[in-house]
PDB file of C-alpha atoms in Angstrom:
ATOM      1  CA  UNK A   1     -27.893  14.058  -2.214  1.00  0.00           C
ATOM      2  CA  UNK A   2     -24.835  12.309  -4.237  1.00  0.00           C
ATOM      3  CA  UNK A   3     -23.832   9.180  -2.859  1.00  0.00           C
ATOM      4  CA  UNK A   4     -20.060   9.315  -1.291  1.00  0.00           C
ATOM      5  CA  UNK A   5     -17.534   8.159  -3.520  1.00  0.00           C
ATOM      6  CA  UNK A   6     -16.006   5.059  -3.281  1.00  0.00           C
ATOM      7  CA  UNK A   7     -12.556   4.167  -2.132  1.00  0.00           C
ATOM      8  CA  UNK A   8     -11.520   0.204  -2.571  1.00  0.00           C
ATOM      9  CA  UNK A   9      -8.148  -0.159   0.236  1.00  0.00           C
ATOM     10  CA  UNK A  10      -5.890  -3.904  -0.205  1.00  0.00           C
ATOM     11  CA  UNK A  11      -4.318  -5.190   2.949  1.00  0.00           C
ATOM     12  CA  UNK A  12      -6.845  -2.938   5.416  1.00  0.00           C
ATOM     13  CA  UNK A  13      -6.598  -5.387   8.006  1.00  0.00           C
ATOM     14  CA  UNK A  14      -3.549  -3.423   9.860  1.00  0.00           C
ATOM     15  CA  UNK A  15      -1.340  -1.412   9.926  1.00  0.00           C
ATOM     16  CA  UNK A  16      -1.574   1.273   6.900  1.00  0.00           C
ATOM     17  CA  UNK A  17      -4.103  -0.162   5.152  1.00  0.00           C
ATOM     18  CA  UNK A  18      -6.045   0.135   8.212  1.00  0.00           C
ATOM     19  CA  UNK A  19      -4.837   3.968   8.759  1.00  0.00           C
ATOM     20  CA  UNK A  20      -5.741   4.825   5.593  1.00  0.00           C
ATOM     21  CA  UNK A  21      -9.216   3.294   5.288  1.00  0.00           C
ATOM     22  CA  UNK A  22      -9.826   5.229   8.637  1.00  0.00           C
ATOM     23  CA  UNK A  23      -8.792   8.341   7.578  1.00  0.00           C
ATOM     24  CA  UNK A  24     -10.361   8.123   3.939  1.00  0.00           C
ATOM     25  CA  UNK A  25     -13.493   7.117   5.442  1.00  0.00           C
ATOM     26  CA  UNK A  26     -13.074  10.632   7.916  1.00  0.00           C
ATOM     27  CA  UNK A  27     -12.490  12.410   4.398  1.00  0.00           C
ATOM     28  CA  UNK A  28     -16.044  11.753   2.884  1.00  0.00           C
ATOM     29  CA  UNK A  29     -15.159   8.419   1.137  1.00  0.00           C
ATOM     30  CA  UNK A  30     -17.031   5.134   1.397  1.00  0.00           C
ATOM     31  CA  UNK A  31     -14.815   3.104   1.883  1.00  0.00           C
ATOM     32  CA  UNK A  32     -14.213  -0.715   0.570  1.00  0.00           C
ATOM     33  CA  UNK A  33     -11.738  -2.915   2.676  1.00  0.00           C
ATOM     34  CA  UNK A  34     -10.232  -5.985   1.362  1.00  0.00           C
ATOM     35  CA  UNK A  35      -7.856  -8.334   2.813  1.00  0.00           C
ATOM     36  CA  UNK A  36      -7.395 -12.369   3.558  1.00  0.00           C
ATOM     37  CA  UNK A  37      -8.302 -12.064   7.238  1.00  0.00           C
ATOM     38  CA  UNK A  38     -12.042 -11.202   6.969  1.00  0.00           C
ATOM     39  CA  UNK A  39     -12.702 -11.121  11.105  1.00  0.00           C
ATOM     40  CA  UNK A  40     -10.067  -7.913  11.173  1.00  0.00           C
ATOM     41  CA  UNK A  41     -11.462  -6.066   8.061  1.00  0.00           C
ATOM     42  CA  UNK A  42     -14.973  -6.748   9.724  1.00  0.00           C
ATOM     43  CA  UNK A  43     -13.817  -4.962  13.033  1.00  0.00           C
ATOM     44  CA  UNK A  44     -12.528  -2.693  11.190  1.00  0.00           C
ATOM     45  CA  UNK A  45     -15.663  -1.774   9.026  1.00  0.00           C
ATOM     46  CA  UNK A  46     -17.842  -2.378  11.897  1.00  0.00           C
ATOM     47  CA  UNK A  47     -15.410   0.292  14.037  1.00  0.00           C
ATOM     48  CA  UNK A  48     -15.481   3.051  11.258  1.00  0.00           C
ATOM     49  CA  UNK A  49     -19.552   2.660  10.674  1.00  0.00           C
ATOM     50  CA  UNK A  50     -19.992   3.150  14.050  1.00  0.00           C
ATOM     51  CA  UNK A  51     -17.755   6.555  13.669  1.00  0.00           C
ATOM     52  CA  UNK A  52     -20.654   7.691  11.621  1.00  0.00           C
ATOM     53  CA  UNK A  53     -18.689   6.891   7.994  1.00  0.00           C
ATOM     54  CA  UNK A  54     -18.652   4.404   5.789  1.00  0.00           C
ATOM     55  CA  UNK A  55     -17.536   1.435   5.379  1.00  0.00           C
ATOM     56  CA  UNK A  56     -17.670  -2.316   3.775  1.00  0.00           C
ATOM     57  CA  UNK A  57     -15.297  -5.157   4.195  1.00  0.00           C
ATOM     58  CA  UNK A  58     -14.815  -8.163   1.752  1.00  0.00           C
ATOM     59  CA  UNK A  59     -12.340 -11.037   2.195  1.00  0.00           C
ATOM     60  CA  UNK A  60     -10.125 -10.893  -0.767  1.00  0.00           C
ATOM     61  CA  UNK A  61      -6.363 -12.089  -1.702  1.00  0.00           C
ATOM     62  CA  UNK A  62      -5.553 -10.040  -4.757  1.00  0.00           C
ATOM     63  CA  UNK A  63      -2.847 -12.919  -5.805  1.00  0.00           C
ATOM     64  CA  UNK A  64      -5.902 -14.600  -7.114  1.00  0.00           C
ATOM     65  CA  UNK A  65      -6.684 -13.250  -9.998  1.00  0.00           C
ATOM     66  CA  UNK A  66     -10.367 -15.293 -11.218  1.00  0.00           C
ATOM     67  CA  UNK A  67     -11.275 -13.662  -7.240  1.00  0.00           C
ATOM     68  CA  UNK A  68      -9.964 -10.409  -8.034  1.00  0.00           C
ATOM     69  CA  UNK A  69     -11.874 -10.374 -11.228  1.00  0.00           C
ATOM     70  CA  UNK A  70     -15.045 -11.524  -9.360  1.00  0.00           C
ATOM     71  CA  UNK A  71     -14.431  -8.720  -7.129  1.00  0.00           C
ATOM     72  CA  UNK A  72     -14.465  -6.175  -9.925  1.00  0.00           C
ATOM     73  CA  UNK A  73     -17.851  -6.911 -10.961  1.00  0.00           C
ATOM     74  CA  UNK A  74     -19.334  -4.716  -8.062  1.00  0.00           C
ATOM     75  CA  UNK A  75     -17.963  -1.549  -9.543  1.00  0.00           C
ATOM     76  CA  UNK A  76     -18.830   0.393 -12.426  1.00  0.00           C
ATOM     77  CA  UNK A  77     -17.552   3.453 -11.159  1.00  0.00           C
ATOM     78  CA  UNK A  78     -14.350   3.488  -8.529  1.00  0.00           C
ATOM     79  CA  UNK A  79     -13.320   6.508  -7.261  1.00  0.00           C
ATOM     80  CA  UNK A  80     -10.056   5.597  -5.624  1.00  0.00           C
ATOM     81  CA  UNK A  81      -8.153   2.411  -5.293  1.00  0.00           C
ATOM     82  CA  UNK A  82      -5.290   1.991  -2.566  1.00  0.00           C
ATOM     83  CA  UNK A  83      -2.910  -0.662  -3.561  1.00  0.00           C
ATOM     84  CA  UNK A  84      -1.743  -1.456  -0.465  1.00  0.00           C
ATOM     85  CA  UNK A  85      -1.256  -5.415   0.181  1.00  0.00           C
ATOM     86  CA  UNK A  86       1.931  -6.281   0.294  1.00  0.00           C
ATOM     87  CA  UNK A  87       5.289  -7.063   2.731  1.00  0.00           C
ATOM     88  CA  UNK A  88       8.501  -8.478   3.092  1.00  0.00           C
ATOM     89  CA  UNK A  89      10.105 -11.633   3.554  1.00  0.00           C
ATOM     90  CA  UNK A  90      13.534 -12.290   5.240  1.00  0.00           C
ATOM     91  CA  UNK A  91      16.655 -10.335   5.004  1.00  0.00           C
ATOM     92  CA  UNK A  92      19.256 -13.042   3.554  1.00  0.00           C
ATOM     93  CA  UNK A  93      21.511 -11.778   1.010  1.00  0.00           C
ATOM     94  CA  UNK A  94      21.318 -12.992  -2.532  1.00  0.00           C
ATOM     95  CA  UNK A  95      23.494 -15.492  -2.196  1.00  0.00           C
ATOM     96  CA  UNK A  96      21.631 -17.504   0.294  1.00  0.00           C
ATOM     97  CA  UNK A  97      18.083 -15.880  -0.031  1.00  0.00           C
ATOM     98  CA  UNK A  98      15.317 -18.931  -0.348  1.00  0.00           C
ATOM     99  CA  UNK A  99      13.534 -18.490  -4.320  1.00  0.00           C
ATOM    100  CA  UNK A 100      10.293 -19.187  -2.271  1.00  0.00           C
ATOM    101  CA  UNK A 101      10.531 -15.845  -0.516  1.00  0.00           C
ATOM    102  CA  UNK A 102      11.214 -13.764  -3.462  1.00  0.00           C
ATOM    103  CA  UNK A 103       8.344 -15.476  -5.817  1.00  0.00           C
ATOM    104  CA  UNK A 104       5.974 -14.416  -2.644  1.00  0.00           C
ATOM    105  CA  UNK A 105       7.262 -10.785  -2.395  1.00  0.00           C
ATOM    106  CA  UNK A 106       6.995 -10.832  -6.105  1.00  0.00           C
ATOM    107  CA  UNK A 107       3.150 -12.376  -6.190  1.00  0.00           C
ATOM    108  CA  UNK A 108       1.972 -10.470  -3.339  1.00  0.00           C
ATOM    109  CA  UNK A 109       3.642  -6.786  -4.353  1.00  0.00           C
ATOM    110  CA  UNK A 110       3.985  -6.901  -7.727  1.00  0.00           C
ATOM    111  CA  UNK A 111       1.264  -9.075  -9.018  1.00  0.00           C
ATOM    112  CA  UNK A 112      -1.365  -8.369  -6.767  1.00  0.00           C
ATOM    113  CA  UNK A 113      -1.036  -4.927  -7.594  1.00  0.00           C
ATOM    114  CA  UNK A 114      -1.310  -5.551 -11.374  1.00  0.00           C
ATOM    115  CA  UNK A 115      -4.206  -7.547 -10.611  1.00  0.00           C
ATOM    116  CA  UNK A 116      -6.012  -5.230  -8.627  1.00  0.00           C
ATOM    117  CA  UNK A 117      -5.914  -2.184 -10.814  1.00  0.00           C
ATOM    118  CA  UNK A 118      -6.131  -4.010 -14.422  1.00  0.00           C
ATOM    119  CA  UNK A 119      -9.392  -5.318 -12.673  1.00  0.00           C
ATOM    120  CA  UNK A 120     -10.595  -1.999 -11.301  1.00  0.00           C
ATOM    121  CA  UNK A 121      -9.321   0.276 -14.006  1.00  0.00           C
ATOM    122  CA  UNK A 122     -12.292   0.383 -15.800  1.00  0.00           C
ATOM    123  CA  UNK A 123     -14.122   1.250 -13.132  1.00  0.00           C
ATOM    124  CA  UNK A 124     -11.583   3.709 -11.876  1.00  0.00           C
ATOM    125  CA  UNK A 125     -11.932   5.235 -15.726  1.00  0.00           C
ATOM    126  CA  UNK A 126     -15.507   5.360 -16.095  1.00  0.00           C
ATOM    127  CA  UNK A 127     -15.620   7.839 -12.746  1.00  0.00           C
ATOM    128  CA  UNK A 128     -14.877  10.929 -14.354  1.00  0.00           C
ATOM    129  CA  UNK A 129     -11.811  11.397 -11.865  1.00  0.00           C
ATOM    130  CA  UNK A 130     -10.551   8.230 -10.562  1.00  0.00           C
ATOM    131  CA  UNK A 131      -7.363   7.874  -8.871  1.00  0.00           C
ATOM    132  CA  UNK A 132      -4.663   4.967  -8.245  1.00  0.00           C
ATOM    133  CA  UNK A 133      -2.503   4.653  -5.317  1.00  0.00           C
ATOM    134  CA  UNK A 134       0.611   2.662  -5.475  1.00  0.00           C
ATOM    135  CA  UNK A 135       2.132   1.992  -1.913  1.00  0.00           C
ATOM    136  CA  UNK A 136       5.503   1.140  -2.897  1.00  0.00           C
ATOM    137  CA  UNK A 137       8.431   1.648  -0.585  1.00  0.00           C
ATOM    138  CA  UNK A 138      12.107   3.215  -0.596  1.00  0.00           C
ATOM    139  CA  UNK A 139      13.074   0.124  -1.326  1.00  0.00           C
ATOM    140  CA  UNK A 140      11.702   0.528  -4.643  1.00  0.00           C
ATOM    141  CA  UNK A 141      13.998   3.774  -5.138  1.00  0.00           C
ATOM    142  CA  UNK A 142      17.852   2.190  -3.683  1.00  0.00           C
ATOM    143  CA  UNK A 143      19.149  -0.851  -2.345  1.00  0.00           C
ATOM    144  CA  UNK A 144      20.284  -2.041   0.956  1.00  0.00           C
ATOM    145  CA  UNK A 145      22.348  -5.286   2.012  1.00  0.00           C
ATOM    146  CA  UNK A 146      19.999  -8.309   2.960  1.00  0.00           C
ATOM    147  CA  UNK A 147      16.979  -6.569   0.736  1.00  0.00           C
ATOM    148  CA  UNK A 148      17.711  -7.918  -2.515  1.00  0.00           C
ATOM    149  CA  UNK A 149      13.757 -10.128  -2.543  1.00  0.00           C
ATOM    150  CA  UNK A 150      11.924  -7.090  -1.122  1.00  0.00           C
ATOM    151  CA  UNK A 151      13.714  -4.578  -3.543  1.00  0.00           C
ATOM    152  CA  UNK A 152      13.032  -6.111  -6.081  1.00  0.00           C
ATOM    153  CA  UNK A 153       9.533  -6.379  -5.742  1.00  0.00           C
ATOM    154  CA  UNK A 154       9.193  -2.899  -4.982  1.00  0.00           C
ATOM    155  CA  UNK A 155      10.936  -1.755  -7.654  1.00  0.00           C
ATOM    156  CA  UNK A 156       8.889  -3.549  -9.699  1.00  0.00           C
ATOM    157  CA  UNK A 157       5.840  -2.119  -8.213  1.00  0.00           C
ATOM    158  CA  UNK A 158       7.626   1.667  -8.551  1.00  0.00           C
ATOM    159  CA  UNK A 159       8.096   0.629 -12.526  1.00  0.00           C
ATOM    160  CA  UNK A 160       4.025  -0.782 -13.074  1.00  0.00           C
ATOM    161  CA  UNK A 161       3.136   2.659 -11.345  1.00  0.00           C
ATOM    162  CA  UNK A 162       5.818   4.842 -13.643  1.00  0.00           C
ATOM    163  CA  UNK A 163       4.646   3.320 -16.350  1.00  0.00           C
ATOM    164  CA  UNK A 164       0.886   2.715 -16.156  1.00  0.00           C
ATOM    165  CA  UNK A 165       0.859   6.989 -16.052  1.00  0.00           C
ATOM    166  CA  UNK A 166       2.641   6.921 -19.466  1.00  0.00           C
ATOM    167  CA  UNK A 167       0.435   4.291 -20.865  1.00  0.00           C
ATOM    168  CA  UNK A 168      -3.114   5.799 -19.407  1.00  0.00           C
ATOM    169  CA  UNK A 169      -2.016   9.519 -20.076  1.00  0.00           C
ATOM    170  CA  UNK A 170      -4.985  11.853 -21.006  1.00  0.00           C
ATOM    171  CA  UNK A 171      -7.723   9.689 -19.441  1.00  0.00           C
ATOM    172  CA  UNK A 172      -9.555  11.016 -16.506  1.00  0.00           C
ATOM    173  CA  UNK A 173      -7.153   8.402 -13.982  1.00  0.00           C
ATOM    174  CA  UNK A 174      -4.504   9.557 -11.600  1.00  0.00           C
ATOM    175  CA  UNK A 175      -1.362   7.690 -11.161  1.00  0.00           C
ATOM    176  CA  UNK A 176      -0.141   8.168  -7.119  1.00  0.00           C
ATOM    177  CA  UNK A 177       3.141   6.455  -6.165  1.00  0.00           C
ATOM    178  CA  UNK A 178       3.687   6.748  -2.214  1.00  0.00           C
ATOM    179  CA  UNK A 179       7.214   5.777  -1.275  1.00  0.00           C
ATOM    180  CA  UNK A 180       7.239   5.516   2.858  1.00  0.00           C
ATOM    181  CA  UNK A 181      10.801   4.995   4.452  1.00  0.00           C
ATOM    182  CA  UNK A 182      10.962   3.377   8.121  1.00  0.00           C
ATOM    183  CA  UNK A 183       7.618   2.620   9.416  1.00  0.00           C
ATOM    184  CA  UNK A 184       6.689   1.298  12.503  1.00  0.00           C
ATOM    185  CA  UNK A 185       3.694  -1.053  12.426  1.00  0.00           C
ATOM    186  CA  UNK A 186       2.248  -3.345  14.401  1.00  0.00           C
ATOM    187  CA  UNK A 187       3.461  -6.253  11.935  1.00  0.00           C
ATOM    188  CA  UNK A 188       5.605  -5.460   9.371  1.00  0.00           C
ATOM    189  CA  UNK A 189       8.788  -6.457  10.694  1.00  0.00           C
ATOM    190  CA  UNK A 190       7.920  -8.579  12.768  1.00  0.00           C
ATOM    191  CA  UNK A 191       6.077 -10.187   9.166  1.00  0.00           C
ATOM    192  CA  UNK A 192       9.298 -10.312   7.706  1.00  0.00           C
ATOM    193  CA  UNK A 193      11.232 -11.889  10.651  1.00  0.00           C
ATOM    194  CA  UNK A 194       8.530 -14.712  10.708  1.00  0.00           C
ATOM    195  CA  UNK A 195       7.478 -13.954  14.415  1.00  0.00           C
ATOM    196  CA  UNK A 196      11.052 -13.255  15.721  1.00  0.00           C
ATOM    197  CA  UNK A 197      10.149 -10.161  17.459  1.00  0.00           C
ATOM    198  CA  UNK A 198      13.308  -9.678  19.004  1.00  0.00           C
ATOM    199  CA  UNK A 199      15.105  -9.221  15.432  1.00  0.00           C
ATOM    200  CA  UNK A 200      12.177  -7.178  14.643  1.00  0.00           C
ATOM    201  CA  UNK A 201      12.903  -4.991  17.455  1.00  0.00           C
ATOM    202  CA  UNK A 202      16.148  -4.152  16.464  1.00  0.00           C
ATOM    203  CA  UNK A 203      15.013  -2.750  13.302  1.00  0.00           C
ATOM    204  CA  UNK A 204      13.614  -0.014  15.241  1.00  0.00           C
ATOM    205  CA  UNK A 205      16.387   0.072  18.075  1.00  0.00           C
ATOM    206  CA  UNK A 206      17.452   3.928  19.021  1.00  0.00           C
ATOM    207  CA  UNK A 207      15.445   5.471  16.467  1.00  0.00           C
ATOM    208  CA  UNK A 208      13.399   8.064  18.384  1.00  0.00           C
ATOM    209  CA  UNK A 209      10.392   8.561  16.342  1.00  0.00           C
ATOM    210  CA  UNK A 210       9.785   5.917  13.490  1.00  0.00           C
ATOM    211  CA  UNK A 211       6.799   7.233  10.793  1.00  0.00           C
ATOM    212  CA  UNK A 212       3.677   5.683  12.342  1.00  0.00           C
ATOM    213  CA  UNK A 213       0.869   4.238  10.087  1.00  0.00           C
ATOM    214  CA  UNK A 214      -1.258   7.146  10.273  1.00  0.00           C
ATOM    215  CA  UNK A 215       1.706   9.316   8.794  1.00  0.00           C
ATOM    216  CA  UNK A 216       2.187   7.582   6.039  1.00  0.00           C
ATOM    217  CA  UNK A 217      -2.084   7.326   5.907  1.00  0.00           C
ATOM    218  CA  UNK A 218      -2.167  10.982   6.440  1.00  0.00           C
ATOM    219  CA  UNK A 219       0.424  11.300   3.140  1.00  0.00           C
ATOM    220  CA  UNK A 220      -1.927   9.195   1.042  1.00  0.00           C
ATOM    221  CA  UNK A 221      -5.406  10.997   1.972  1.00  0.00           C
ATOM    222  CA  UNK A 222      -3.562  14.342   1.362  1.00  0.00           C
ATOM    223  CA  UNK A 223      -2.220  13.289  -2.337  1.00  0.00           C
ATOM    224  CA  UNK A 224      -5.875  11.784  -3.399  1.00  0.00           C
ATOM    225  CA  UNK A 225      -7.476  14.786  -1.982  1.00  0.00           C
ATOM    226  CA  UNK A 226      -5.679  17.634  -4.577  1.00  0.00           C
ATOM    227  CA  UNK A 227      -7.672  18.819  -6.864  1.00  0.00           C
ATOM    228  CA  UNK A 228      -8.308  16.511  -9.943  1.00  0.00           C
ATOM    229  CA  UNK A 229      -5.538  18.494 -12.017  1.00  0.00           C
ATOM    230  CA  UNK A 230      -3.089  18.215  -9.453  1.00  0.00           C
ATOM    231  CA  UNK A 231      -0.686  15.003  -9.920  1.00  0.00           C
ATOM    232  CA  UNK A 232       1.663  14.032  -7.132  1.00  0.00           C
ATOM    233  CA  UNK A 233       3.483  11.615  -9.587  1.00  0.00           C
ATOM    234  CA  UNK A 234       5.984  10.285  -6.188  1.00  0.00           C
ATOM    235  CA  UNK A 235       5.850  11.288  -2.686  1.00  0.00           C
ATOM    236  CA  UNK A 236       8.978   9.761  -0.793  1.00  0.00           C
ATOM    237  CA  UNK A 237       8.261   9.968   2.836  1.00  0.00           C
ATOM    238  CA  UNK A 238      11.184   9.430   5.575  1.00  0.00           C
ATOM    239  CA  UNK A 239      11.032   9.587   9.674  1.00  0.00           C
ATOM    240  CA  UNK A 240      13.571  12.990  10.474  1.00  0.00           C
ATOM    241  CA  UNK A 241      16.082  10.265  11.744  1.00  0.00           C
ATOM    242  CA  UNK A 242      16.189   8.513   8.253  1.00  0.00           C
ATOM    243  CA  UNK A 243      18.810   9.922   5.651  1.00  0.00           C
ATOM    244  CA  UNK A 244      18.466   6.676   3.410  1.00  0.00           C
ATOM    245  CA  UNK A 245      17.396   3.383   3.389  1.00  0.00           C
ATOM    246  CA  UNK A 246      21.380   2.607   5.094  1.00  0.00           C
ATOM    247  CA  UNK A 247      21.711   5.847   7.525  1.00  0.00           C
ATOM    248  CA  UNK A 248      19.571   6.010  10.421  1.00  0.00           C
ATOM    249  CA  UNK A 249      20.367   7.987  13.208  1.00  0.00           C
ATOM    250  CA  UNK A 250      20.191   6.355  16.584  1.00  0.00           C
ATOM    251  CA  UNK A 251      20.342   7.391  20.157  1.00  0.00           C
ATOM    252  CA  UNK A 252      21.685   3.809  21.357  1.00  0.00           C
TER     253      UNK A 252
END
């Protein structure tokens, strides 16, 4: 019998990290989960093993790059790799946004990402049929008014993903950006507000149906599931009430 192949997930301790490792694990994959907080990506594994799947956790923070690499060294072949770690910080404008935020976003989104797969990649190559995810945002696609830190990390992340497919063209790798809209997550905003829960409420205020994490999840296991020749170079991925990243429809 072939062993299950391996999907590695960043940031699986919550929210879509955590969907996603769920449902990949459901799809046939054995799943690796990585985050900082190694009790939550232990409940988690723990959780999906006793679902009858697969799964292994290991307490990782993909800014660090000599851990990353360390990582790495239990792969030589990679199926899949999720790219999911990430977040915001804030929502000052440019003019009064703190540099400390922004070199954060940047490390944790953009970095972390470059990290991860220039670590895995050669794993992820010597599969056969391996497959990248990016998890970027669309905030990595337009900008909105207090965003300037977070959309410009994403972008950067939408850019490393646009052009790591040029760059790797014609070996057996997919490139997979996922571009969710408004999500509503157990953290996120209320990440980015720095506990305020109140202002992170009102992100959400009147909108009747937010995506959930297992949406967006749901997008991601469908795109790495296509058959190997199938590409889906950008999947943007909006709640009905969501026209753009600045018109939301709202009942109140």
């Amino acid at each position: 019998m072939a062993a299950s192949p391996i999907a590695v997930i960043t940031g699986a301790s919550s929210g879509i990290g955590a969907a996603t490792a769920r449902q990949l694990a459901a799809a046939g994959y054995r799943v690796v989960l990585t985050a900082r907080r190694e009790d939550r990506i232990e409940a988690l594994a723990a959780e999906i093993n006793a679902a009858g799947h697969q799964a292994t956790a290991y307490a990782l923070d993909v800014t660090d790059r000599a851990a990353v690499d360390e990582f790495a060294t239990a792969f030589r072949r990679l199926a899949v790799l999720v790219n999911n770690a990430g977040g915001a910080l804030g929502a000052d404008p440019v003019a009064t946004g703190d540099p400390a935020d922004w070199r954060q976003m940047y490390e944790t989104n953009v970095i972390g990402t470059l990290n991860v797969t220039q670590a895995l990649l050669p794993a992820l190559t010597e599969s056969g049929d391996g497959t990248i995810v990016i998890l970027s945002s669309t905030a990595g696609h337009a900008t909105y008014e207090g965003g300037g830190g977070y959309v410009a990390a994403k972008h950067g992340e939408h850019v490393l993903a646009e052009t790591l497919r040029l760059e790797i063209v014609g070996t057996p790798v997919r490139v997979i950006e996922v571009a969710p809209g408004m999500v509503k997550t157990e953290e996120f905003a209320t990440t980015r507000f720095r506990g305020d829960t109140e202002k992170a409420d009102k992100v959400y205020a009147g909108v009747e149906a937010p995506l959930t994490a297992d949406d967006v999840a749901d997008t991601i296991t469908w795109a790495v599931t296509r058959p190997s020749h199938v590409n889906i170079d950008l999947l943007v991925v909006r709640p009905r009430a969501q026209a753009s990243n600045t018109k939301v429809h709202r009942t109140a």
